[in-house]
Amino acid sequence: MLEAIKFYQTGSNTIGNRLLNPSMRTIQASVDRPNSLTSGHRACQGCGEALGARYALDAAMRATGGQLMVVNATGCLEVFSTPYPESAWRLPWMHSLFGNAAAVGSGLAAAAQIRAQKSGDKVAPRVIAMGGDGGTTDIGMGCLSGMFDRNDDVLYICFDNEAYMNTGVQRSSATPPSARTATTMPIGEHPGADWGKGKDVPLIAMAHGIPYVATATVADLRDLEAKVTKAMSFHGARYIQVLVPCPLGWGTASNVTVTVARLAMETGFYPVYEAEYGKVTSVRKIRSKQPVTNYLKLQRRYAHLLKKNADPNVVARLQAMCDQNIKDFGLLGDEEPEETPTAIVAYERSQAV
């Protein structure tokens, strides 16, 4: 008989889950955790990407019995974890170019299958390809779509911090509307990033009809572990996008990374869900709906929207976008996601007023 897990047992910022019995605790609560990304790297204090990568890859290592290889695109994660001649990785790890991690992962998976067949091994090592939103939604989009189209046996994880953080906080196609970056300054008639631009890659992945797609955040690390574990139970192309706040690029205090990620979920700004073969199968319900201003005010990249002389219509438009997400994905109460084609959902979200 399954034991129900109460929110207070897992919903804090701690990782020990000591209120759960040992069989139900996360892998990070165990002394036997793989520590795939070990200490000594050079990530910024409060880096959401370092936290997300450690949880995701340790979960994948456990799910595969350690039979795992990783391809990492150029970006923050690659740079802070492998300053030559050092490395913080404790698993087979390969650095790809900025835009071809998905293609390299596909080749590695094919090579692993051939080698397993020739050697008589029953199981080939599994492959994860990963990158930031710049290397995923922009530079690597063609390779990623090709991986989806071929249904290659690779799990691609995008650690989404919503800009090109490693090269100076420039806008990417994952940057939210009205956010300040080095290339979308808070000046002019429409300050910050433009509306109606960018890509919703989870919806694009769903449109390919691949076996598994999910979104997650570092505010619910148990959920992230569970989704990576589930993804590794599938064969074929899979995609997980993890919201990983960046204190440097977002202008947040280093001790509120998890709080900001949680507010992204609780406002509806970042819907968290799972999909299989193009259909949403589950959503993470909002426990305590928050106004979008609670999310914005913790980030200096939105400070221009909250000044005394700021246009209130911009915040109202962001609130409408959140409300549309809540409606589209059924994030409140017992509501079910609307049966809306993914392309229409993406358009409605970009045009929310």
CSV table of C-alpha atoms in Angstrom, one decimal:
chain,number,residue,atom,x,y,z
A,1,MET,CA,0.0,0.0,0.0
A,2,LEU,CA,1.4,3.4,-1.0
A,3,GLU,CA,2.0,5.9,1.7
A,4,ALA,CA,0.7,9.4,0.9
A,5,ILE,CA,3.4,12.1,1.0
A,6,LYS,CA,2.4,15.3,2.7
A,7,PHE,CA,3.7,18.7,1.4
A,8,TYR,CA,5.5,19.6,4.6
A,9,GLN,CA,7.6,16.4,4.3
A,10,THR,CA,9.1,17.5,1.0
A,11,GLY,CA,8.2,21.2,0.4
A,12,SER,CA,10.9,22.9,2.3
A,13,ASN,CA,14.3,24.2,1.0
A,14,THR,CA,16.1,21.2,2.7
A,15,ILE,CA,17.1,18.2,0.8
A,16,GLY,CA,17.2,15.5,3.5
A,17,ASN,CA,13.5,14.6,3.5
A,18,ARG,CA,14.0,13.2,7.0
A,19,LEU,CA,10.3,13.1,7.7
A,20,LEU,CA,9.9,10.4,5.0
A,21,ASN,CA,10.8,6.8,5.6
A,22,PRO,CA,14.2,5.9,4.0
A,23,SER,CA,12.7,4.1,1.0
A,24,MET,CA,10.8,7.3,-0.1
A,25,ARG,CA,13.7,9.8,0.3
A,26,THR,CA,15.3,11.4,-2.7
A,27,ILE,CA,18.7,10.2,-3.9
A,28,GLN,CA,20.4,13.3,-2.5
A,29,ALA,CA,19.4,12.2,1.0
A,30,SER,CA,21.5,9.0,0.6
A,31,VAL,CA,25.2,8.7,1.3
A,32,ASP,CA,25.2,6.4,-1.7
A,33,ARG,CA,24.3,9.2,-4.2
A,34,PRO,CA,26.6,9.3,-7.2
A,35,ASN,CA,27.7,12.9,-6.9
A,36,SER,CA,27.9,13.1,-10.7
A,37,LEU,CA,28.7,16.8,-10.5
A,38,THR,CA,30.9,17.1,-7.5
A,39,SER,CA,32.1,20.1,-5.4
A,40,GLY,CA,34.9,22.3,-6.5
A,41,HIS,CA,33.4,23.8,-9.6
A,42,ARG,CA,33.2,27.5,-10.2
A,43,ALA,CA,29.5,28.2,-10.4
A,44,CYS,CA,28.2,31.5,-9.0
A,45,GLN,CA,26.8,31.4,-5.5
A,46,GLY,CA,23.1,30.5,-5.7
A,47,CYS,CA,23.4,29.1,-9.3
A,48,GLY,CA,20.2,27.3,-10.2
A,49,GLU,CA,21.8,25.4,-13.0
A,50,ALA,CA,24.4,23.7,-10.8
A,51,LEU,CA,21.6,22.6,-8.5
A,52,GLY,CA,19.4,21.3,-11.3
A,53,ALA,CA,22.2,19.5,-13.0
A,54,ARG,CA,23.3,17.7,-9.9
A,55,TYR,CA,19.8,16.4,-9.1
A,56,ALA,CA,19.0,15.5,-12.7
A,57,LEU,CA,22.2,13.6,-13.4
A,58,ASP,CA,22.3,11.8,-10.1
A,59,ALA,CA,18.7,10.6,-10.7
A,60,ALA,CA,19.7,9.4,-14.2
A,61,MET,CA,22.7,7.6,-12.8
A,62,ARG,CA,20.5,5.8,-10.4
A,63,ALA,CA,17.9,4.9,-13.0
A,64,THR,CA,20.6,3.5,-15.3
A,65,GLY,CA,22.7,1.7,-12.8
A,66,GLY,CA,25.6,4.0,-13.6
A,67,GLN,CA,25.4,3.2,-17.3
A,68,LEU,CA,25.3,6.8,-18.5
A,69,MET,CA,27.2,9.1,-20.9
A,70,VAL,CA,26.7,12.8,-21.1
A,71,VAL,CA,27.1,15.4,-23.9
A,72,ASN,CA,27.3,19.0,-22.7
A,73,ALA,CA,26.9,22.0,-25.1
A,74,THR,CA,29.1,25.1,-24.6
A,75,GLY,CA,27.6,27.4,-22.0
A,76,CYS,CA,27.7,28.2,-18.3
A,77,LEU,CA,27.4,24.6,-17.1
A,78,GLU,CA,30.3,23.5,-19.3
A,79,VAL,CA,32.5,26.5,-18.5
A,80,PHE,CA,32.1,26.4,-14.7
A,81,SER,CA,32.5,22.7,-14.4
A,82,THR,CA,35.5,22.1,-16.6
A,83,PRO,CA,38.1,24.9,-16.3
A,84,TYR,CA,41.1,23.3,-18.0
A,85,PRO,CA,42.7,21.1,-16.8
A,86,GLU,CA,40.1,20.4,-14.1
A,87,SER,CA,36.7,18.7,-14.2
A,88,ALA,CA,33.9,18.4,-11.6
A,89,TRP,CA,32.3,15.5,-13.5
A,90,ARG,CA,32.4,11.9,-12.2
A,91,LEU,CA,30.9,10.2,-15.2
A,92,PRO,CA,31.7,9.9,-18.9
A,93,TRP,CA,31.3,13.5,-20.1
A,94,MET,CA,31.8,15.0,-23.5
A,95,HIS,CA,31.9,18.7,-24.5
A,96,SER,CA,30.2,19.5,-27.8
A,97,LEU,CA,30.0,22.7,-29.8
A,98,PHE,CA,27.4,25.3,-28.8
A,99,GLY,CA,24.8,24.1,-31.2
A,100,ASN,CA,25.3,20.4,-31.8
A,101,ALA,CA,24.8,18.6,-28.5
A,102,ALA,CA,21.7,16.8,-29.7
A,103,ALA,CA,23.5,15.6,-32.8
A,104,VAL,CA,26.5,14.4,-30.9
A,105,GLY,CA,24.2,12.7,-28.4
A,106,SER,CA,22.5,10.9,-31.3
A,107,GLY,CA,25.8,9.7,-32.6
A,108,LEU,CA,27.0,8.6,-29.2
A,109,ALA,CA,23.7,6.6,-28.6
A,110,ALA,CA,24.1,4.9,-32.0
A,111,ALA,CA,27.7,4.0,-31.3
A,112,ALA,CA,26.8,2.6,-27.9
A,113,GLN,CA,24.2,0.4,-29.5
A,114,ILE,CA,26.6,-0.9,-32.1
A,115,ARG,CA,29.3,-1.6,-29.5
A,116,ALA,CA,26.8,-3.4,-27.2
A,117,GLN,CA,25.7,-5.6,-30.1
A,118,LYS,CA,29.3,-6.5,-31.1
A,119,SER,CA,30.4,-7.2,-27.6
A,120,GLY,CA,27.3,-9.2,-26.7
A,121,ASP,CA,26.3,-6.8,-23.9
A,122,LYS,CA,22.6,-7.0,-23.1
A,123,VAL,CA,22.2,-3.3,-22.3
A,124,ALA,CA,24.0,-0.3,-24.0
A,125,PRO,CA,24.8,2.8,-21.9
A,126,ARG,CA,22.2,5.5,-22.1
A,127,VAL,CA,22.8,9.0,-23.3
A,128,ILE,CA,21.9,12.5,-22.0
A,129,ALA,CA,22.6,15.6,-24.0
A,130,MET,CA,22.2,18.9,-22.3
A,131,GLY,CA,22.6,22.6,-22.7
A,132,GLY,CA,21.4,26.0,-21.7
A,133,ASP,CA,18.5,27.9,-23.4
A,134,GLY,CA,20.9,29.6,-25.9
A,135,GLY,CA,22.4,26.4,-27.1
A,136,THR,CA,19.0,24.7,-27.1
A,137,THR,CA,16.3,27.1,-28.3
A,138,ASP,CA,18.5,29.1,-30.6
A,139,ILE,CA,21.8,27.8,-31.9
A,140,GLY,CA,21.0,24.1,-31.4
A,141,MET,CA,17.3,24.2,-32.6
A,142,GLY,CA,18.0,22.4,-35.9
A,143,CYS,CA,20.0,19.6,-34.4
A,144,LEU,CA,17.4,19.2,-31.6
A,145,SER,CA,14.5,19.0,-34.0
A,146,GLY,CA,16.4,16.4,-36.1
A,147,MET,CA,16.9,14.3,-32.9
A,148,PHE,CA,13.2,14.5,-32.2
A,149,ASP,CA,12.3,13.7,-35.8
A,150,ARG,CA,14.5,10.6,-35.9
A,151,ASN,CA,13.3,9.6,-32.4
A,152,ASP,CA,16.9,8.9,-31.4
A,153,ASP,CA,17.3,7.3,-28.0
A,154,VAL,CA,18.6,10.4,-26.2
A,155,LEU,CA,17.2,12.4,-23.3
A,156,TYR,CA,17.9,16.1,-23.9
A,157,ILE,CA,17.8,18.4,-20.8
A,158,CYS,CA,17.6,22.1,-21.3
A,159,PHE,CA,18.7,24.1,-18.2
A,160,ASP,CA,16.7,27.3,-18.9
A,161,ASN,CA,18.0,30.5,-17.3
A,162,GLU,CA,16.3,32.6,-19.9
A,163,ALA,CA,19.3,34.3,-21.5
A,164,TYR,CA,22.9,33.9,-22.7
A,165,MET,CA,24.3,34.2,-19.2
A,166,ASN,CA,27.9,33.0,-19.9
A,167,THR,CA,28.6,35.7,-22.5
A,168,GLY,CA,27.1,38.7,-20.8
A,169,VAL,CA,23.3,38.2,-20.3
A,170,GLN,CA,22.1,38.7,-23.9
A,171,ARG,CA,18.5,37.9,-24.9
A,172,SER,CA,17.7,34.4,-26.1
A,173,SER,CA,14.5,33.0,-27.6
A,174,ALA,CA,13.6,31.8,-24.1
A,175,THR,CA,13.8,35.3,-22.5
A,176,PRO,CA,10.4,36.4,-21.2
A,177,PRO,CA,8.7,39.5,-22.5
A,178,SER,CA,9.7,42.9,-21.0
A,179,ALA,CA,12.8,41.4,-19.2
A,180,ARG,CA,15.9,43.5,-19.2
A,181,THR,CA,19.0,41.9,-20.7
A,182,ALA,CA,22.2,43.5,-22.2
A,183,THR,CA,20.5,43.5,-25.6
A,184,THR,CA,17.0,44.4,-24.5
A,185,MET,CA,17.6,47.4,-22.3
A,186,PRO,CA,14.7,49.1,-20.3
A,187,ILE,CA,14.5,52.1,-22.6
A,188,GLY,CA,12.1,53.4,-25.2
A,189,GLU,CA,8.4,53.0,-25.7
A,190,HIS,CA,8.5,49.2,-25.0
A,191,PRO,CA,11.3,48.6,-22.5
A,192,GLY,CA,12.9,45.2,-22.1
A,193,ALA,CA,12.4,42.1,-24.4
A,194,ASP,CA,9.8,42.4,-27.1
A,195,TRP,CA,6.4,40.6,-26.9
A,196,GLY,CA,5.4,38.1,-29.5
A,197,LYS,CA,8.9,36.7,-30.0
A,198,GLY,CA,10.7,33.5,-28.8
A,199,LYS,CA,10.0,29.8,-28.8
A,200,ASP,CA,8.2,27.5,-26.4
A,201,VAL,CA,10.4,24.4,-26.9
A,202,PRO,CA,8.4,22.0,-24.7
A,203,LEU,CA,5.4,22.7,-27.0
A,204,ILE,CA,7.6,22.3,-30.1
A,205,ALA,CA,8.9,19.0,-28.7
A,206,MET,CA,5.3,17.9,-28.1
A,207,ALA,CA,4.4,18.7,-31.7
A,208,HIS,CA,7.1,16.2,-32.8
A,209,GLY,CA,5.1,13.5,-31.0
A,210,ILE,CA,8.1,12.2,-29.1
A,211,PRO,CA,7.6,9.7,-26.2
A,212,TYR,CA,8.2,12.1,-23.3
A,213,VAL,CA,8.3,15.8,-22.6
A,214,ALA,CA,8.3,17.6,-19.2
A,215,THR,CA,9.0,20.9,-17.6
A,216,ALA,CA,10.4,21.2,-14.1
A,217,THR,CA,12.1,23.8,-11.8
A,218,VAL,CA,14.7,23.7,-9.0
A,219,ALA,CA,11.9,24.7,-6.6
A,220,ASP,CA,10.6,21.1,-6.6
A,221,LEU,CA,13.7,18.9,-6.8
A,222,ARG,CA,11.8,15.7,-5.9
A,223,ASP,CA,9.6,16.4,-9.0
A,224,LEU,CA,12.8,16.9,-11.1
A,225,GLU,CA,14.3,13.6,-9.9
A,226,ALA,CA,11.0,11.8,-10.6
A,227,LYS,CA,10.7,13.2,-14.1
A,228,VAL,CA,14.3,12.3,-15.0
A,229,THR,CA,13.8,8.8,-13.6
A,230,LYS,CA,10.6,8.4,-15.7
A,231,ALA,CA,12.3,9.8,-18.8
A,232,MET,CA,14.9,7.1,-18.5
A,233,SER,CA,12.2,4.4,-18.5
A,234,PHE,CA,11.4,5.4,-22.1
A,235,HIS,CA,13.4,4.7,-25.2
A,236,GLY,CA,13.4,7.2,-28.1
A,237,ALA,CA,13.7,11.0,-28.0
A,238,ARG,CA,12.8,12.7,-24.7
A,239,TYR,CA,13.0,16.4,-23.6
A,240,ILE,CA,13.0,18.0,-20.1
A,241,GLN,CA,13.2,21.7,-19.6
A,242,VAL,CA,14.3,22.9,-16.2
A,243,LEU,CA,13.8,26.5,-15.0
A,244,VAL,CA,17.1,27.4,-13.3
A,245,PRO,CA,17.1,31.0,-12.0
A,246,CYS,CA,20.4,32.9,-12.5
A,247,PRO,CA,21.2,35.3,-9.7
A,248,LEU,CA,23.7,37.3,-11.9
A,249,GLY,CA,21.4,37.6,-15.0
A,250,TRP,CA,18.1,37.9,-13.2
A,251,GLY,CA,19.4,40.3,-10.5
A,252,THR,CA,18.3,38.2,-7.6
A,253,ALA,CA,19.9,37.6,-4.2
A,254,SER,CA,21.8,34.3,-4.2
A,255,ASN,CA,19.7,33.0,-1.3
A,256,VAL,CA,16.4,33.2,-3.1
A,257,THR,CA,17.0,31.0,-6.1
A,258,VAL,CA,14.5,28.3,-4.9
A,259,THR,CA,12.0,30.9,-3.8
A,260,VAL,CA,12.0,32.7,-7.2
A,261,ALA,CA,11.6,29.3,-9.0
A,262,ARG,CA,8.7,28.5,-6.7
A,263,LEU,CA,7.0,31.8,-7.5
A,264,ALA,CA,7.4,31.2,-11.2
A,265,MET,CA,5.2,28.1,-10.7
A,266,GLU,CA,2.8,29.6,-8.2
A,267,THR,CA,2.0,32.6,-10.4
A,268,GLY,CA,1.5,30.5,-13.6
A,269,PHE,CA,4.5,32.3,-15.2
A,270,TYR,CA,6.2,28.9,-15.8
A,271,PRO,CA,3.7,26.0,-16.1
A,272,VAL,CA,5.1,22.6,-14.9
A,273,TYR,CA,3.7,19.6,-16.7
A,274,GLU,CA,4.4,16.2,-18.4
A,275,ALA,CA,3.4,15.0,-21.9
A,276,GLU,CA,3.6,11.7,-23.7
A,277,TYR,CA,3.4,11.4,-27.4
A,278,GLY,CA,2.2,14.9,-27.9
A,279,LYS,CA,-0.5,14.9,-25.2
A,280,VAL,CA,-0.3,16.5,-21.7
A,281,THR,CA,-0.7,13.7,-19.1
A,282,SER,CA,-0.2,15.6,-15.8
A,283,VAL,CA,0.3,19.1,-14.5
A,284,ARG,CA,1.8,20.4,-11.3
A,285,LYS,CA,-1.1,22.2,-9.7
A,286,ILE,CA,-0.7,25.7,-8.1
A,287,ARG,CA,-0.9,25.3,-4.3
A,288,SER,CA,-1.2,29.0,-3.5
A,289,LYS,CA,-1.8,31.3,-6.4
A,290,GLN,CA,0.4,34.4,-6.3
A,291,PRO,CA,0.1,37.7,-8.2
A,292,VAL,CA,2.9,38.1,-10.8
A,293,THR,CA,4.2,41.2,-9.0
A,294,ASN,CA,5.4,38.9,-6.2
A,295,TYR,CA,7.6,37.2,-8.8
A,296,LEU,CA,8.8,40.3,-10.6
A,297,LYS,CA,9.8,42.3,-7.5
A,298,LEU,CA,12.6,39.9,-6.5
A,299,GLN,CA,14.3,40.4,-9.9
A,300,ARG,CA,16.2,43.5,-11.0
A,301,ARG,CA,15.6,42.5,-14.6
A,302,TYR,CA,12.0,43.7,-14.0
A,303,ALA,CA,12.8,46.7,-11.8
A,304,HIS,CA,11.8,49.1,-14.6
A,305,LEU,CA,8.2,47.7,-14.6
A,306,LEU,CA,7.7,48.5,-10.9
A,307,LYS,CA,9.0,52.1,-10.8
A,308,LYS,CA,6.7,54.9,-9.8
A,309,ASN,CA,6.3,56.2,-13.4
A,310,ALA,CA,6.2,52.7,-15.1
A,311,ASP,CA,3.4,51.8,-17.4
A,312,PRO,CA,1.0,49.6,-15.3
A,313,ASN,CA,-0.3,48.0,-18.5
A,314,VAL,CA,2.9,46.0,-19.0
A,315,VAL,CA,2.5,44.3,-15.6
A,316,ALA,CA,-1.2,43.7,-16.4
A,317,ARG,CA,-0.2,42.1,-19.6
A,318,LEU,CA,2.2,39.8,-17.8
A,319,GLN,CA,-0.5,38.9,-15.3
A,320,ALA,CA,-2.8,38.1,-18.3
A,321,MET,CA,-0.1,35.8,-19.7
A,322,CYS,CA,0.1,34.0,-16.4
A,323,ASP,CA,-3.7,33.7,-16.2
A,324,GLN,CA,-3.7,32.3,-19.8
A,325,ASN,CA,-1.1,29.7,-18.8
A,326,ILE,CA,-3.2,28.7,-15.8
A,327,LYS,CA,-6.3,28.3,-18.1
A,328,ASP,CA,-4.4,26.5,-20.9
A,329,PHE,CA,-2.8,23.9,-18.7
A,330,GLY,CA,-5.5,23.6,-16.0
A,331,LEU,CA,-3.1,24.6,-13.2
A,332,LEU,CA,-5.8,25.4,-10.6
A,333,GLY,CA,-8.1,23.0,-8.6
A,334,ASP,CA,-9.6,20.1,-10.5
A,335,GLU,CA,-9.5,21.8,-13.9
A,336,GLU,CA,-8.2,19.7,-16.8
A,337,PRO,CA,-5.9,21.2,-19.5
A,338,GLU,CA,-7.9,22.6,-22.4
A,339,GLU,CA,-7.9,20.6,-25.6
A,340,THR,CA,-6.1,23.3,-27.5
A,341,PRO,CA,-3.6,22.6,-30.3
A,342,THR,CA,-0.1,23.4,-29.1
A,343,ALA,CA,0.6,25.9,-31.8
A,344,ILE,CA,-2.6,27.9,-30.8
A,345,VAL,CA,-1.6,27.7,-27.1
A,346,ALA,CA,1.9,29.1,-28.0
A,347,TYR,CA,0.3,32.0,-30.0
A,348,GLU,CA,-2.2,32.8,-27.3
A,349,ARG,CA,0.6,33.0,-24.7
A,350,SER,CA,2.7,35.3,-26.8
A,351,GLN,CA,-0.3,37.6,-27.5
A,352,ALA,CA,-1.8,37.6,-24.0
A,353,VAL,CA,-3.1,41.1,-23.1
